[in-house]
CSV table of C-alpha atoms and ligand atoms in Angstrom, one decimal:
chain,number,residue,atom,x,y,z
I,1,MET,CA,-22.1,-36.6,-49.6
I,2,ILE,CA,-20.4,-36.3,-52.8
I,3,GLU,CA,-22.9,-33.2,-53.6
I,4,ASN,CA,-22.6,-32.2,-50.0
I,5,LEU,CA,-18.8,-31.9,-50.5
I,6,LEU,CA,-18.8,-30.4,-53.5
I,7,SER,CA,-20.7,-27.3,-52.2
I,8,TRP,CA,-17.6,-26.8,-50.0
I,9,LEU,CA,-15.3,-27.0,-53.3
I,10,ALA,CA,-17.3,-25.2,-55.9
I,11,PRO,CA,-15.9,-21.5,-56.4
I,12,HIS,CA,-18.9,-19.1,-55.0
I,13,ARG,CA,-20.0,-16.2,-57.3
I,14,CYS,CA,-21.0,-13.0,-55.1
I,15,VAL,CA,-25.0,-12.9,-54.6
I,16,GLY,CA,-24.9,-9.4,-55.6
I,17,CYS,CA,-22.4,-8.4,-58.1
I,18,ARG,CA,-21.7,-12.1,-59.4
I,19,ALA,CA,-18.2,-11.8,-58.5
I,20,GLU,CA,-16.3,-15.1,-57.7
I,21,GLY,CA,-15.2,-15.6,-54.3
I,22,SER,CA,-17.2,-15.7,-51.5
I,23,PRO,CA,-21.1,-15.8,-51.6
I,24,LEU,CA,-21.1,-12.1,-50.6
I,25,CYS,CA,-18.2,-10.1,-51.1
I,26,SER,CA,-16.8,-7.3,-49.1
I,27,VAL,CA,-18.2,-4.5,-51.2
I,28,CYS,CA,-21.9,-5.9,-51.1
I,29,PHE,CA,-21.4,-7.1,-47.6
I,30,ASP,CA,-20.7,-3.2,-46.8
I,31,ASN,CA,-23.6,-2.0,-49.0
I,32,LEU,CA,-25.8,-4.5,-47.2
I,33,SER,CA,-24.9,-4.0,-43.8
I,34,GLU,CA,-25.4,-0.2,-44.0
I,35,GLN,CA,-28.8,-0.5,-44.6
I,36,PRO,CA,-30.3,-0.5,-41.1
I,37,TRP,CA,-33.8,-2.4,-40.3
I,38,ASN,CA,-36.1,-0.8,-38.1
I,39,ARG,CA,-39.3,-3.2,-38.1
I,40,CYS,CA,-40.6,-5.2,-35.5
I,41,ILE,CA,-39.8,-9.0,-36.0
I,42,LEU,CA,-43.0,-9.5,-34.7
I,43,CYS,CA,-45.7,-6.9,-35.7
I,44,TYR,CA,-43.8,-5.8,-38.8
I,45,LEU,CA,-44.6,-2.3,-37.6
I,46,PRO,CA,-41.7,0.5,-37.7
I,47,CYS,CA,-39.9,1.1,-34.5
I,48,GLY,CA,-37.2,3.1,-33.8
I,49,SER,CA,-34.4,0.7,-34.0
I,50,GLY,CA,-33.4,-2.6,-34.2
I,51,ALA,CA,-36.3,-5.2,-34.6
I,52,LEU,CA,-38.7,-5.4,-31.6
I,53,CYS,CA,-40.8,-2.4,-31.0
I,54,ARG,CA,-41.4,-1.2,-27.6
I,55,ASP,CA,-45.2,-2.7,-27.6
I,56,CYS,CA,-44.2,-6.2,-28.4
I,57,GLN,CA,-41.0,-6.1,-26.0
I,58,ALA,CA,-43.4,-5.4,-23.1
I,59,LYS,CA,-46.1,-7.9,-23.9
I,60,GLY,CA,-44.3,-10.8,-24.9
I,61,PRO,CA,-41.3,-13.4,-24.2
I,62,LEU,CA,-38.6,-11.6,-26.5
I,63,ASP,CA,-36.7,-9.0,-24.6
I,64,MET,CA,-34.4,-7.8,-27.8
I,65,ALA,CA,-34.2,-8.4,-31.2
I,66,TRP,CA,-31.8,-8.0,-34.8
I,67,ALA,CA,-32.4,-8.4,-38.1
I,68,ALA,CA,-29.9,-7.9,-40.8
I,69,GLY,CA,-32.5,-6.7,-43.5
I,70,GLY,CA,-36.1,-7.7,-45.4
I,71,TYR,CA,-36.3,-10.6,-47.1
I,72,GLY,CA,-35.4,-9.5,-50.4
I,73,GLY,CA,-32.3,-8.6,-52.8
I,74,GLU,CA,-28.9,-10.1,-51.9
I,75,LEU,CA,-30.2,-11.3,-48.5
I,76,LYS,CA,-32.8,-13.5,-50.0
I,77,ARG,CA,-30.6,-14.7,-52.4
I,78,LEU,CA,-28.1,-15.7,-49.7
I,79,VAL,CA,-30.7,-17.8,-47.7
I,80,LYS,CA,-32.0,-19.1,-50.8
I,81,SER,CA,-28.6,-20.3,-51.8
I,82,LEU,CA,-28.0,-21.9,-48.4
I,83,LYS,CA,-31.6,-23.2,-48.1
I,84,PHE,CA,-31.9,-24.9,-51.5
I,85,GLU,CA,-28.6,-24.8,-53.5
I,86,ARG,CA,-26.4,-26.1,-50.5
I,87,ALA,CA,-23.9,-23.7,-50.3
I,88,ARG,CA,-23.2,-24.1,-46.9
I,89,GLN,CA,-20.4,-21.1,-47.5
I,90,ALA,CA,-23.3,-18.6,-47.5
I,91,ALA,CA,-24.1,-19.7,-43.6
I,92,LEU,CA,-20.8,-17.8,-43.1
I,93,SER,CA,-21.7,-14.8,-44.6
I,94,LEU,CA,-24.9,-14.3,-42.6
I,95,ALA,CA,-23.1,-15.5,-39.4
I,96,GLU,CA,-20.5,-12.2,-40.4
I,97,LEU,CA,-23.7,-9.8,-40.8
I,98,LEU,CA,-25.1,-10.9,-37.6
I,99,ASP,CA,-22.0,-10.5,-36.0
I,100,TRP,CA,-21.5,-6.9,-37.4
I,101,LEU,CA,-25.0,-6.2,-36.3
I,102,LEU,CA,-24.9,-7.4,-33.0
I,103,PRO,CA,-23.7,-4.8,-30.0
I,104,GLU,CA,-21.3,-6.6,-27.4
I,105,LEU,CA,-23.4,-8.9,-25.1
I,106,PRO,CA,-22.2,-10.6,-22.2
I,107,THR,CA,-19.9,-13.5,-22.7
I,108,THR,CA,-21.9,-16.2,-21.3
I,109,THR,CA,-24.7,-15.6,-23.9
I,110,ALA,CA,-25.9,-19.0,-25.0
I,111,VAL,CA,-26.3,-19.4,-28.6
I,112,VAL,CA,-29.7,-21.4,-29.6
I,113,PHE,CA,-31.1,-22.1,-32.9
I,114,VAL,CA,-34.8,-22.5,-34.2
I,115,PRO,CA,-34.9,-26.1,-35.5
I,116,THR,CA,-36.0,-26.6,-39.0
I,117,ALA,CA,-38.7,-29.2,-39.7
I,118,ASN,CA,-37.6,-32.4,-39.5
I,119,SER,CA,-38.3,-33.0,-42.8
I,120,ARG,CA,-36.5,-30.4,-44.3
I,121,ARG,CA,-33.7,-31.3,-42.2
I,122,ARG,CA,-33.6,-34.6,-43.9
I,123,GLN,CA,-33.8,-33.5,-47.3
I,124,ARG,CA,-30.9,-31.2,-46.9
I,125,GLY,CA,-28.6,-33.0,-44.4
I,126,TYR,CA,-28.3,-30.1,-42.7
I,127,ASP,CA,-29.9,-27.2,-40.4
I,128,GLN,CA,-29.5,-24.4,-41.9
I,129,SER,CA,-30.4,-21.9,-38.5
I,130,GLU,CA,-27.9,-24.0,-36.8
I,131,LEU,CA,-25.2,-23.5,-39.4
I,132,ILE,CA,-25.4,-20.0,-39.1
I,133,ALA,CA,-25.6,-20.1,-35.2
I,134,ARG,CA,-22.8,-22.3,-34.8
I,135,ALA,CA,-20.9,-20.1,-37.2
I,136,LEU,CA,-21.9,-16.9,-35.4
I,137,ALA,CA,-21.1,-18.8,-32.0
I,138,GLY,CA,-17.7,-19.2,-33.1
I,139,ARG,CA,-17.4,-15.7,-34.5
I,140,ARG,CA,-18.2,-14.4,-30.6
I,141,GLY,CA,-16.8,-17.7,-28.8
I,142,TRP,CA,-20.1,-18.0,-27.1
I,143,PRO,CA,-21.5,-22.0,-26.6
I,144,CYS,CA,-24.1,-22.9,-29.0
I,145,ARG,CA,-26.8,-25.3,-27.3
I,146,GLN,CA,-29.4,-27.4,-29.1
I,147,MET,CA,-32.1,-26.4,-26.5
I,148,LEU,CA,-35.1,-26.4,-28.9
I,149,GLU,CA,-37.2,-29.6,-30.4
I,150,ARG,CA,-39.9,-29.4,-33.0
I,151,SER,CA,-42.7,-31.0,-31.0
I,152,ASP,CA,-44.2,-32.5,-34.3
I,153,GLY,CA,-43.4,-32.9,-38.1
I,154,SER,CA,-45.1,-29.6,-39.5
I,155,ARG,CA,-43.4,-27.7,-41.8
I,156,GLN,CA,-44.0,-23.9,-41.2
I,157,MET,CA,-43.6,-23.0,-45.2
I,158,GLY,CA,-46.7,-22.5,-47.8
I,159,SER,CA,-49.2,-22.5,-45.3
I,160,GLY,CA,-51.3,-19.7,-44.0
I,161,ARG,CA,-50.4,-16.7,-41.5
I,162,ARG,CA,-53.3,-18.1,-39.1
I,163,GLN,CA,-52.4,-21.6,-39.6
I,164,ARG,CA,-48.9,-21.0,-38.8
I,165,LEU,CA,-49.7,-18.4,-35.5
I,166,ALA,CA,-51.7,-21.2,-34.2
I,167,ARG,CA,-49.2,-24.2,-35.0
I,168,ALA,CA,-46.5,-22.3,-33.5
I,169,LYS,CA,-47.6,-22.4,-30.1
I,170,THR,CA,-47.0,-26.0,-29.9
I,171,LEU,CA,-44.2,-26.4,-32.5
I,172,PHE,CA,-41.4,-26.3,-29.9
I,173,LYS,CA,-40.1,-28.1,-26.5
I,174,THR,CA,-36.9,-27.7,-25.0
I,175,ALA,CA,-34.2,-30.3,-24.6
I,176,GLY,CA,-33.7,-29.4,-20.9
I,177,PRO,CA,-33.1,-26.7,-18.6
I,178,ALA,CA,-32.0,-23.0,-19.5
I,179,PRO,CA,-28.5,-22.5,-18.3
I,180,SER,CA,-29.1,-20.3,-15.4
I,181,GLY,CA,-28.2,-16.9,-15.4
I,182,ALA,CA,-26.7,-16.8,-18.9
I,183,PRO,CA,-28.8,-14.8,-22.0
I,184,ILE,CA,-30.2,-16.9,-24.4
I,185,LEU,CA,-29.7,-15.4,-28.3
I,186,LEU,CA,-32.1,-17.1,-30.5
I,187,VAL,CA,-31.1,-17.6,-34.1
I,188,ASP,CA,-33.3,-18.0,-37.2
I,189,ASP,CA,-32.4,-17.2,-41.1
I,190,VAL,CA,-36.3,-15.7,-41.8
I,191,ALA,CA,-38.8,-14.7,-39.7
I,192,THR,CA,-41.9,-15.0,-41.8
I,193,THR,CA,-44.9,-14.4,-39.0
I,194,GLY,CA,-42.5,-13.9,-35.9
I,195,ALA,CA,-44.6,-16.5,-34.7
I,196,SER,CA,-42.1,-19.0,-34.2
I,197,LEU,CA,-39.4,-17.2,-32.6
I,198,GLY,CA,-42.5,-15.8,-29.8
I,199,ALA,CA,-42.9,-19.2,-29.5
I,200,ALA,CA,-39.1,-20.4,-29.4
I,201,ALA,CA,-39.0,-17.5,-26.6
I,202,LYS,CA,-41.6,-18.5,-24.6
I,203,VAL,CA,-40.9,-21.9,-24.1
I,204,LEU,CA,-37.1,-20.6,-23.4
I,205,LYS,CA,-38.6,-18.7,-20.7
I,206,ALA,CA,-40.8,-21.4,-19.0
I,207,ALA,CA,-37.5,-23.6,-19.2
I,208,GLY,CA,-36.1,-21.2,-17.1
I,209,ALA,CA,-34.0,-18.7,-19.0
I,210,SER,CA,-34.1,-15.4,-17.4
I,211,GLN,CA,-33.2,-13.0,-21.2
I,212,VAL,CA,-33.8,-14.5,-24.7
I,213,MET,CA,-33.0,-12.3,-27.2
I,214,ALA,CA,-33.3,-13.3,-31.2
I,215,ALA,CA,-31.1,-12.5,-34.2
I,216,VAL,CA,-32.7,-13.1,-37.5
I,217,CYS,CA,-31.0,-12.8,-40.8
I,218,ALA,CA,-34.2,-11.4,-42.6
I,219,VAL,CA,-37.5,-10.4,-42.1
I,220,SER,CA,-40.4,-11.2,-44.7
I,221,GLY,CA,-43.3,-9.0,-45.1
I,222,ALA,CA,-45.3,-11.2,-47.1
I,223,GLY,CA,-48.3,-12.3,-45.9
I,224,ARG,CA,-48.3,-9.6,-42.9
I,225,VAL,CA,-51.5,-8.2,-41.8
I,226,LYS,CA,-52.1,-5.6,-39.0
I,227,MET,CA,-53.1,-7.4,-35.7
R,301,ZN,ZN1,-20.4,-8.1,-54.4
R,302,ZN,ZN1,-43.9,-4.9,-32.2
């Protein structure tokens, strides 16, 4: 509790230039947002623009996707400080980046976060994807809905790609029917194989969602192999 309180009160340093103030200063924000990301979050192949290639768009349940960048440098430090150092202010900076990146979307868009494993959530006392999703929803005036639940206690981190892909299929269940006619924007902090996002989108489509988009803060290429 006290630790949580301190994480809000302690002065933040920019993850890029170490300037005191916020976790990402305006200069480093501009630098980061000027580097467009154009690799597919699912297959990791280069795509024209955005973060979903035409093949994956045609084959899978995701209709559109955006990513702020690769999992490295300032983005990695921001995500890490949010996950491991309890710097919740980092969630606001990440949401600001996504807000800058996303085009205008329908006002009925419902933001749905990809839930973190329950054990991790208990450990940290919060769900980092939920913090980013709620901050983004607040900026855009969209509702944020808790529509996904983990169907088991398994963690995605630190296991092999094949295991992740196999487990992802049964990773989520929906907490209820999807809002009818409203597009859904899935929000996650890091896309490691894209398997979780794909599985989450599939479950949401099965629950009646007409359109499922995804916005992720960083895409990790580690361990990715060509399919
Ligand atoms: Zn800076
Ligand atoms: Zn692709």
